[in-house]
């Protein structure tokens, strides 16, 4: 009987916060908060209202043409002071942890794909439509490694491919484990990885649309060109080259990045990135989910198309469903390892505000 009682308590928690201020100072965040039908209906109504008036086509085209300038301006204003370092990465994505190869007897592929519980906690913040994920978790999950069997022929082919790449002259060609972060910003993902993972075979690539952002990474005192390569890249330009060959990466990271891209171009972007993966390599994604606080806060006149908005600073954001992301990745030839919704109730103690956040987290692997 304890479990149903606890569940009812969780569902009513948000309402009690509004009537019992004392509780506001007893909690920072609740994970896996279930929404009532009324709450979801209210969120749907807000979205219908704020998307009832679309921006004219010429304005939409202007935001697309000037997208780079808007992101450059964002990083010129905020530099590295807006987003916090993402130390929660190693809890949510143990593939990035330093001892990734030590746990050969971890969860099976089936168990991993059904783990739909997030362990990150902590308050977030929203400014001008940018809602950051600021978490303070410890890496308390066991490292997870798929135990799928690999035939000797596959191993030989992989070794041959890596030897050939090792003879190349691209940055990180000698590395045994290569990670690319797309949309690196000021380095809030890259530097925690470099600080935490001391694997001598690790090499991290990072790119951003914004020249200003890449400059911030390269000028950071912790930037080490022997372990990292930062470069400017336009994901939406099929002719924009990557510094590494196809089938050379173990991991591609997309943290609140795909949502900033014009929806019509998302499939092409995901397909391009999937070709960079080695067989068995994975794309790790965390991004905005449908009815997140950030979506509900938009006003009329900021909607570009269905679930796609422009912020006051000219940057844009899309809010996904699980099915939409699954379609993008499977169409690119990847197989699902994880696709979950993280619904969280956060409390801003200073402003005495409750915030319902909705994020989607995915792992998709190249067969």
Short mmCIF file of C-alpha atoms in Angstrom, two decimals:
data_model
loop_
_atom_site.label_atom_id
_atom_site.label_comp_id
_atom_site.label_asym_id
_atom_site.label_seq_id
_atom_site.Cartn_x
_atom_site.Cartn_y
_atom_site.Cartn_z
CA UNK A 1 0.00 0.00 0.00
CA UNK A 2 2.99 2.32 0.51
CA UNK A 3 3.76 2.71 -3.19
CA UNK A 4 0.30 3.99 -4.29
CA UNK A 5 0.27 6.36 -1.33
CA UNK A 6 3.67 7.73 -2.29
CA UNK A 7 2.52 8.12 -5.87
CA UNK A 8 -0.52 10.12 -4.83
CA UNK A 9 1.75 12.28 -2.68
CA UNK A 10 3.99 12.99 -5.66
CA UNK A 11 1.09 13.90 -7.92
CA UNK A 12 -0.34 16.35 -5.40
CA UNK A 13 3.05 17.82 -4.47
CA UNK A 14 2.99 20.70 -6.94
CA UNK A 15 -0.43 21.87 -5.78
CA UNK A 16 0.55 21.75 -2.10
CA UNK A 17 3.60 23.91 -2.78
CA UNK A 18 1.29 26.71 -3.79
CA UNK A 19 -0.71 26.54 -0.55
CA UNK A 20 2.07 25.57 1.87
CA UNK A 21 5.08 27.91 1.49
CA UNK A 22 7.04 25.94 4.09
CA UNK A 23 7.32 23.03 1.68
CA UNK A 24 8.88 25.35 -0.84
CA UNK A 25 12.03 25.45 1.24
CA UNK A 26 12.14 21.71 1.96
CA UNK A 27 12.59 20.48 -1.61
CA UNK A 28 14.74 21.37 -4.61
CA UNK A 29 13.45 18.92 -7.19
CA UNK A 30 11.33 15.85 -7.70
CA UNK A 31 12.18 13.40 -10.46
CA UNK A 32 9.76 11.44 -12.64
CA UNK A 33 6.76 13.54 -11.73
CA UNK A 34 3.58 12.24 -13.33
CA UNK A 35 1.26 14.78 -14.88
CA UNK A 36 -2.47 14.66 -14.32
CA UNK A 37 -4.81 14.81 -17.28
CA UNK A 38 -5.79 18.32 -16.23
CA UNK A 39 -2.19 19.49 -16.17
CA UNK A 40 -1.47 18.08 -19.61
CA UNK A 41 -4.67 19.61 -20.98
CA UNK A 42 -3.66 22.98 -19.55
CA UNK A 43 -0.21 22.74 -21.15
CA UNK A 44 -1.74 21.79 -24.49
CA UNK A 45 -4.06 24.77 -24.27
CA UNK A 46 -1.16 27.16 -23.59
CA UNK A 47 0.71 25.83 -26.60
CA UNK A 48 -2.33 26.20 -28.82
CA UNK A 49 -2.68 29.76 -27.63
CA UNK A 50 0.95 30.82 -28.10
CA UNK A 51 1.16 29.17 -31.53
CA UNK A 52 -2.10 30.56 -32.89
CA UNK A 53 -0.23 33.47 -34.50
CA UNK A 54 2.73 32.53 -36.69
CA UNK A 55 5.47 34.92 -37.74
CA UNK A 56 5.32 36.05 -41.40
CA UNK A 57 7.36 33.97 -43.83
CA UNK A 58 9.83 36.77 -44.54
CA UNK A 59 10.62 37.08 -40.82
CA UNK A 60 11.10 33.32 -40.56
CA UNK A 61 13.55 33.39 -43.45
CA UNK A 62 15.42 36.25 -41.80
CA UNK A 63 15.95 34.20 -38.63
CA UNK A 64 17.26 31.30 -40.71
CA UNK A 65 19.65 33.43 -42.77
CA UNK A 66 21.00 35.24 -39.70
CA UNK A 67 21.07 32.24 -37.35
CA UNK A 68 24.85 32.32 -36.96
CA UNK A 69 24.87 36.00 -36.05
CA UNK A 70 22.24 35.49 -33.36
CA UNK A 71 24.26 32.72 -31.71
CA UNK A 72 27.47 34.75 -31.99
CA UNK A 73 25.69 37.62 -30.22
CA UNK A 74 24.44 35.22 -27.53
CA UNK A 75 27.97 34.06 -26.67
CA UNK A 76 29.40 37.57 -26.90
CA UNK A 77 26.90 38.64 -24.24
CA UNK A 78 27.04 35.60 -21.95
CA UNK A 79 30.51 34.19 -22.78
CA UNK A 80 30.90 31.17 -20.49
CA UNK A 81 28.66 32.47 -17.71
CA UNK A 82 25.18 31.22 -18.71
CA UNK A 83 25.31 27.42 -18.83
CA UNK A 84 26.92 25.48 -15.97
CA UNK A 85 29.37 22.62 -16.47
CA UNK A 86 27.43 19.42 -17.08
CA UNK A 87 28.86 17.10 -14.43
CA UNK A 88 25.62 15.09 -14.60
CA UNK A 89 26.81 13.71 -17.94
CA UNK A 90 28.55 10.71 -16.40
CA UNK A 91 25.42 9.65 -14.54
CA UNK A 92 23.11 9.90 -17.53
CA UNK A 93 25.71 8.81 -20.08
CA UNK A 94 28.20 6.40 -18.45
CA UNK A 95 29.65 5.80 -21.92
CA UNK A 96 31.61 9.01 -21.32
CA UNK A 97 33.07 7.89 -17.99
CA UNK A 98 36.76 7.04 -17.68
CA UNK A 99 36.31 3.32 -16.92
CA UNK A 100 33.78 2.64 -19.65
CA UNK A 101 35.44 -0.67 -20.62
CA UNK A 102 35.79 -2.15 -17.14
CA UNK A 103 32.20 -3.24 -16.59
CA UNK A 104 31.79 -6.05 -19.08
CA UNK A 105 29.01 -7.63 -17.03
CA UNK A 106 26.76 -4.60 -16.86
CA UNK A 107 23.11 -4.37 -17.75
CA UNK A 108 21.94 -6.20 -20.81
CA UNK A 109 20.82 -4.30 -23.88
CA UNK A 110 17.18 -5.01 -23.05
CA UNK A 111 17.57 -3.78 -19.48
CA UNK A 112 19.36 -0.63 -20.62
CA UNK A 113 16.67 0.20 -23.15
CA UNK A 114 13.95 -0.01 -20.50
CA UNK A 115 15.66 2.12 -17.86
CA UNK A 116 13.42 5.17 -17.85
CA UNK A 117 14.42 6.73 -14.56
CA UNK A 118 16.63 9.81 -14.47
CA UNK A 119 18.88 10.34 -11.48
CA UNK A 120 19.85 13.97 -12.02
CA UNK A 121 18.53 16.51 -9.54
CA UNK A 122 18.80 20.25 -9.18
CA UNK A 123 17.22 23.54 -10.09
CA UNK A 124 17.28 24.98 -13.57
CA UNK A 125 16.85 28.52 -14.74
CA UNK A 126 15.29 30.29 -17.68
CA UNK A 127 16.42 33.53 -19.21
CA UNK A 128 15.05 34.98 -22.44
CA UNK A 129 13.63 31.58 -23.34
CA UNK A 130 16.93 29.75 -22.72
CA UNK A 131 16.32 27.19 -20.00
CA UNK A 132 19.49 25.59 -18.74
CA UNK A 133 19.81 22.24 -16.99
CA UNK A 134 21.92 22.85 -13.89
CA UNK A 135 22.34 19.62 -11.96
CA UNK A 136 24.50 18.60 -9.07
CA UNK A 137 24.57 14.81 -9.15
CA UNK A 138 27.21 12.32 -8.21
CA UNK A 139 27.99 9.49 -10.60
CA UNK A 140 26.13 6.86 -8.66
CA UNK A 141 25.18 4.56 -11.52
CA UNK A 142 27.24 1.54 -12.43
CA UNK A 143 29.02 1.87 -15.73
CA UNK A 144 26.95 0.26 -18.44
CA UNK A 145 28.41 -1.63 -21.34
CA UNK A 146 26.46 -3.63 -23.87
CA UNK A 147 27.32 -7.33 -23.81
CA UNK A 148 26.26 -8.01 -27.38
CA UNK A 149 28.30 -10.76 -28.98
CA UNK A 150 30.71 -9.83 -31.75
CA UNK A 151 31.95 -12.37 -34.25
CA UNK A 152 35.70 -12.60 -35.04
CA UNK A 153 35.14 -11.33 -38.58
CA UNK A 154 33.55 -8.15 -37.24
CA UNK A 155 36.42 -7.62 -34.81
CA UNK A 156 38.96 -8.09 -37.58
CA UNK A 157 37.16 -5.62 -39.81
CA UNK A 158 37.01 -3.08 -37.00
CA UNK A 159 40.72 -3.46 -36.24
CA UNK A 160 41.57 -3.08 -39.92
CA UNK A 161 39.45 0.05 -40.19
CA UNK A 162 41.05 1.60 -37.08
CA UNK A 163 44.55 0.79 -38.32
CA UNK A 164 43.79 2.52 -41.60
CA UNK A 165 42.45 5.55 -39.80
CA UNK A 166 45.49 5.59 -37.52
CA UNK A 167 47.67 6.03 -40.60
CA UNK A 168 45.71 9.15 -41.53
CA UNK A 169 46.72 12.59 -40.64
CA UNK A 170 43.47 13.99 -39.19
CA UNK A 171 43.36 15.33 -35.60
CA UNK A 172 43.00 12.49 -33.13
CA UNK A 173 43.90 9.83 -35.69
CA UNK A 174 45.95 7.89 -33.14
CA UNK A 175 43.18 7.83 -30.52
CA UNK A 176 41.38 4.62 -29.60
CA UNK A 177 38.16 6.30 -28.39
CA UNK A 178 36.82 9.35 -30.21
CA UNK A 179 34.00 11.58 -29.04
CA UNK A 180 32.39 14.46 -30.93
CA UNK A 181 30.24 17.04 -29.18
CA UNK A 182 28.06 19.00 -31.58
CA UNK A 183 27.03 22.48 -30.46
CA UNK A 184 29.74 22.74 -27.83
CA UNK A 185 28.99 26.33 -26.82
CA UNK A 186 31.56 27.58 -24.32
CA UNK A 187 32.70 24.05 -23.44
CA UNK A 188 30.36 23.07 -20.61
CA UNK A 189 30.35 19.47 -21.81
CA UNK A 190 33.84 19.20 -23.29
CA UNK A 191 35.81 20.34 -20.26
CA UNK A 192 34.03 18.09 -17.71
CA UNK A 193 34.81 15.15 -20.01
CA UNK A 194 38.47 16.10 -20.31
CA UNK A 195 38.72 16.72 -16.55
CA UNK A 196 37.04 13.46 -15.56
CA UNK A 197 38.14 10.99 -18.22
CA UNK A 198 41.92 10.55 -18.17
CA UNK A 199 41.91 7.66 -20.63
CA UNK A 200 45.10 8.18 -22.68
CA UNK A 201 43.29 6.88 -25.77
CA UNK A 202 40.50 9.47 -25.54
CA UNK A 203 40.22 12.30 -28.05
CA UNK A 204 37.36 14.80 -27.97
CA UNK A 205 36.21 16.85 -30.95
CA UNK A 206 33.83 19.73 -30.42
CA UNK A 207 32.17 22.08 -32.86
CA UNK A 208 29.72 24.94 -32.89
CA UNK A 209 27.90 27.09 -35.40
CA UNK A 210 29.16 30.15 -33.54
CA UNK A 211 32.71 31.34 -34.14
CA UNK A 212 32.52 33.22 -30.82
CA UNK A 213 31.69 30.01 -28.96
CA UNK A 214 34.59 28.09 -30.52
CA UNK A 215 36.94 30.96 -29.67
CA UNK A 216 35.81 30.70 -26.03
CA UNK A 217 36.67 26.99 -26.01
CA UNK A 218 40.03 27.42 -27.67
CA UNK A 219 41.01 30.28 -25.34
CA UNK A 220 40.01 28.38 -22.20
CA UNK A 221 43.01 27.61 -19.97
CA UNK A 222 41.95 23.94 -19.88
CA UNK A 223 41.91 23.52 -23.66
CA UNK A 224 44.50 20.88 -24.57
CA UNK A 225 45.07 20.46 -28.29
CA UNK A 226 46.69 17.07 -27.70
CA UNK A 227 43.36 15.73 -26.39
CA UNK A 228 40.80 18.02 -28.01
CA UNK A 229 40.05 19.72 -31.32
CA UNK A 230 37.51 22.56 -31.50
CA UNK A 231 36.24 23.78 -34.87
CA UNK A 232 33.49 25.88 -36.42
CA UNK A 233 30.92 23.82 -38.31
CA UNK A 234 27.55 24.41 -39.95
CA UNK A 235 25.57 21.20 -39.45
CA UNK A 236 22.96 22.23 -41.98
CA UNK A 237 25.49 22.68 -44.77
CA UNK A 238 26.08 19.31 -46.43
CA UNK A 239 29.27 20.69 -47.98
CA UNK A 240 30.76 21.77 -44.63
CA UNK A 241 33.51 19.20 -43.97
CA UNK A 242 34.26 17.35 -40.75
CA UNK A 243 37.89 16.99 -39.69
CA UNK A 244 37.50 13.24 -39.17
CA UNK A 245 36.54 10.52 -41.69
CA UNK A 246 33.29 8.59 -41.71
CA UNK A 247 33.04 5.56 -39.39
CA UNK A 248 35.68 6.98 -37.04
CA UNK A 249 33.69 8.06 -33.97
CA UNK A 250 32.61 6.08 -30.93
CA UNK A 251 30.25 8.75 -29.55
CA UNK A 252 28.40 11.80 -30.88
CA UNK A 253 26.88 14.06 -28.21
CA UNK A 254 23.85 16.28 -28.88
CA UNK A 255 22.89 18.26 -25.76
CA UNK A 256 20.09 20.79 -26.41
CA UNK A 257 21.39 21.24 -29.96
CA UNK A 258 19.07 19.49 -32.41
CA UNK A 259 16.20 21.66 -31.14
CA UNK A 260 17.94 24.80 -32.46
CA UNK A 261 17.83 23.55 -36.07
CA UNK A 262 15.11 24.21 -38.63
CA UNK A 263 12.83 21.14 -38.39
CA UNK A 264 13.00 20.48 -42.15
CA UNK A 265 16.78 20.07 -41.88
CA UNK A 266 16.90 17.80 -38.86
CA UNK A 267 16.79 14.51 -40.77
CA UNK A 268 19.70 15.46 -42.99
CA UNK A 269 21.73 16.50 -39.93
CA UNK A 270 21.08 13.25 -38.06
CA UNK A 271 21.89 11.17 -41.14
CA UNK A 272 25.20 13.02 -41.66
CA UNK A 273 26.19 12.48 -38.04
CA UNK A 274 25.25 8.81 -38.10
CA UNK A 275 27.71 8.20 -40.93
CA UNK A 276 30.55 9.40 -38.69
CA UNK A 277 29.91 6.57 -36.22
CA UNK A 278 31.83 3.33 -36.15
CA UNK A 279 29.62 0.23 -36.14
CA UNK A 280 28.52 0.05 -32.52
CA UNK A 281 29.03 3.80 -32.03
CA UNK A 282 26.26 5.81 -30.43
CA UNK A 283 24.55 9.18 -30.57
CA UNK A 284 23.69 10.50 -27.10
CA UNK A 285 20.97 13.15 -26.99
CA UNK A 286 19.26 15.25 -24.37
CA UNK A 287 16.86 17.95 -25.52
CA UNK A 288 13.61 19.80 -24.88
CA UNK A 289 10.41 17.75 -24.65
CA UNK A 290 6.89 18.79 -25.59
CA UNK A 291 5.21 21.05 -23.01
CA UNK A 292 8.43 21.92 -21.21
CA UNK A 293 8.30 25.09 -19.12
CA UNK A 294 10.26 26.94 -21.81
CA UNK A 295 7.59 26.16 -24.41
CA UNK A 296 4.73 27.24 -22.18
CA UNK A 297 6.40 30.58 -21.45
CA UNK A 298 6.43 31.76 -25.06
CA UNK A 299 4.00 34.51 -25.99
CA UNK A 300 1.94 35.00 -29.11
CA UNK A 301 4.02 36.19 -32.04
CA UNK A 302 7.07 34.06 -31.22
CA UNK A 303 5.97 30.87 -32.99
CA UNK A 304 7.62 30.05 -36.32
CA UNK A 305 5.86 26.75 -37.00
CA UNK A 306 4.31 23.95 -34.99
CA UNK A 307 6.31 23.57 -31.73
CA UNK A 308 9.13 25.74 -33.15
CA UNK A 309 9.74 29.19 -31.64
CA UNK A 310 12.08 32.17 -31.78
CA UNK A 311 13.40 33.66 -28.56
CA UNK A 312 13.78 37.37 -27.92
CA UNK A 313 17.47 37.18 -28.83
CA UNK A 314 16.78 35.63 -32.25
CA UNK A 315 17.85 32.06 -31.41
CA UNK A 316 15.30 29.31 -32.04
CA UNK A 317 14.09 26.18 -30.29
CA UNK A 318 11.94 23.14 -31.06
CA UNK A 319 10.13 20.90 -28.55
CA UNK A 320 10.19 17.18 -29.36
CA UNK A 321 8.13 14.07 -28.72
CA UNK A 322 9.75 10.67 -28.29
CA UNK A 323 8.23 9.43 -31.54
CA UNK A 324 9.66 12.33 -33.54
CA UNK A 325 13.18 11.63 -32.32
CA UNK A 326 12.79 7.89 -32.83
CA UNK A 327 11.77 8.52 -36.44
CA UNK A 328 14.78 10.79 -37.06
CA UNK A 329 17.29 8.27 -35.70
CA UNK A 330 15.82 5.08 -37.12
CA UNK A 331 15.45 6.68 -40.55
CA UNK A 332 19.19 7.37 -40.33
CA UNK A 333 19.75 3.63 -39.82
CA UNK A 334 20.33 3.68 -36.06
CA UNK A 335 18.82 1.33 -33.50
CA UNK A 336 17.22 2.42 -30.25
CA UNK A 337 19.03 1.77 -27.00
CA UNK A 338 17.17 4.36 -24.91
CA UNK A 339 14.38 6.88 -25.52
CA UNK A 340 12.83 8.28 -22.36
CA UNK A 341 10.98 11.33 -21.06
CA UNK A 342 12.33 13.01 -17.93
CA UNK A 343 9.54 14.98 -16.27
CA UNK A 344 10.80 16.97 -13.31
CA UNK A 345 9.39 19.38 -10.80
CA UNK A 346 11.97 21.98 -9.78
CA UNK A 347 11.70 24.66 -7.15
CA UNK A 348 13.39 28.05 -7.32
CA UNK A 349 13.69 28.89 -3.64
CA UNK A 350 14.67 32.51 -4.14
CA UNK A 351 11.71 33.33 -6.38
CA UNK A 352 9.38 30.81 -4.67
CA UNK A 353 8.48 29.34 -8.04
CA UNK A 354 7.63 25.82 -9.12
CA UNK A 355 8.84 24.77 -12.55
CA UNK A 356 7.79 21.72 -14.52
CA UNK A 357 10.57 20.65 -16.87
CA UNK A 358 10.26 18.09 -19.65
CA UNK A 359 13.36 16.70 -21.33
CA UNK A 360 13.90 13.75 -23.64
CA UNK A 361 17.00 11.60 -23.40
CA UNK A 362 18.04 9.20 -26.15
CA UNK A 363 20.78 6.74 -27.04
CA UNK A 364 20.82 5.34 -30.57
CA UNK A 365 23.46 2.99 -31.90
CA UNK A 366 24.81 2.24 -35.33
CA UNK A 367 24.37 -1.51 -35.93
#
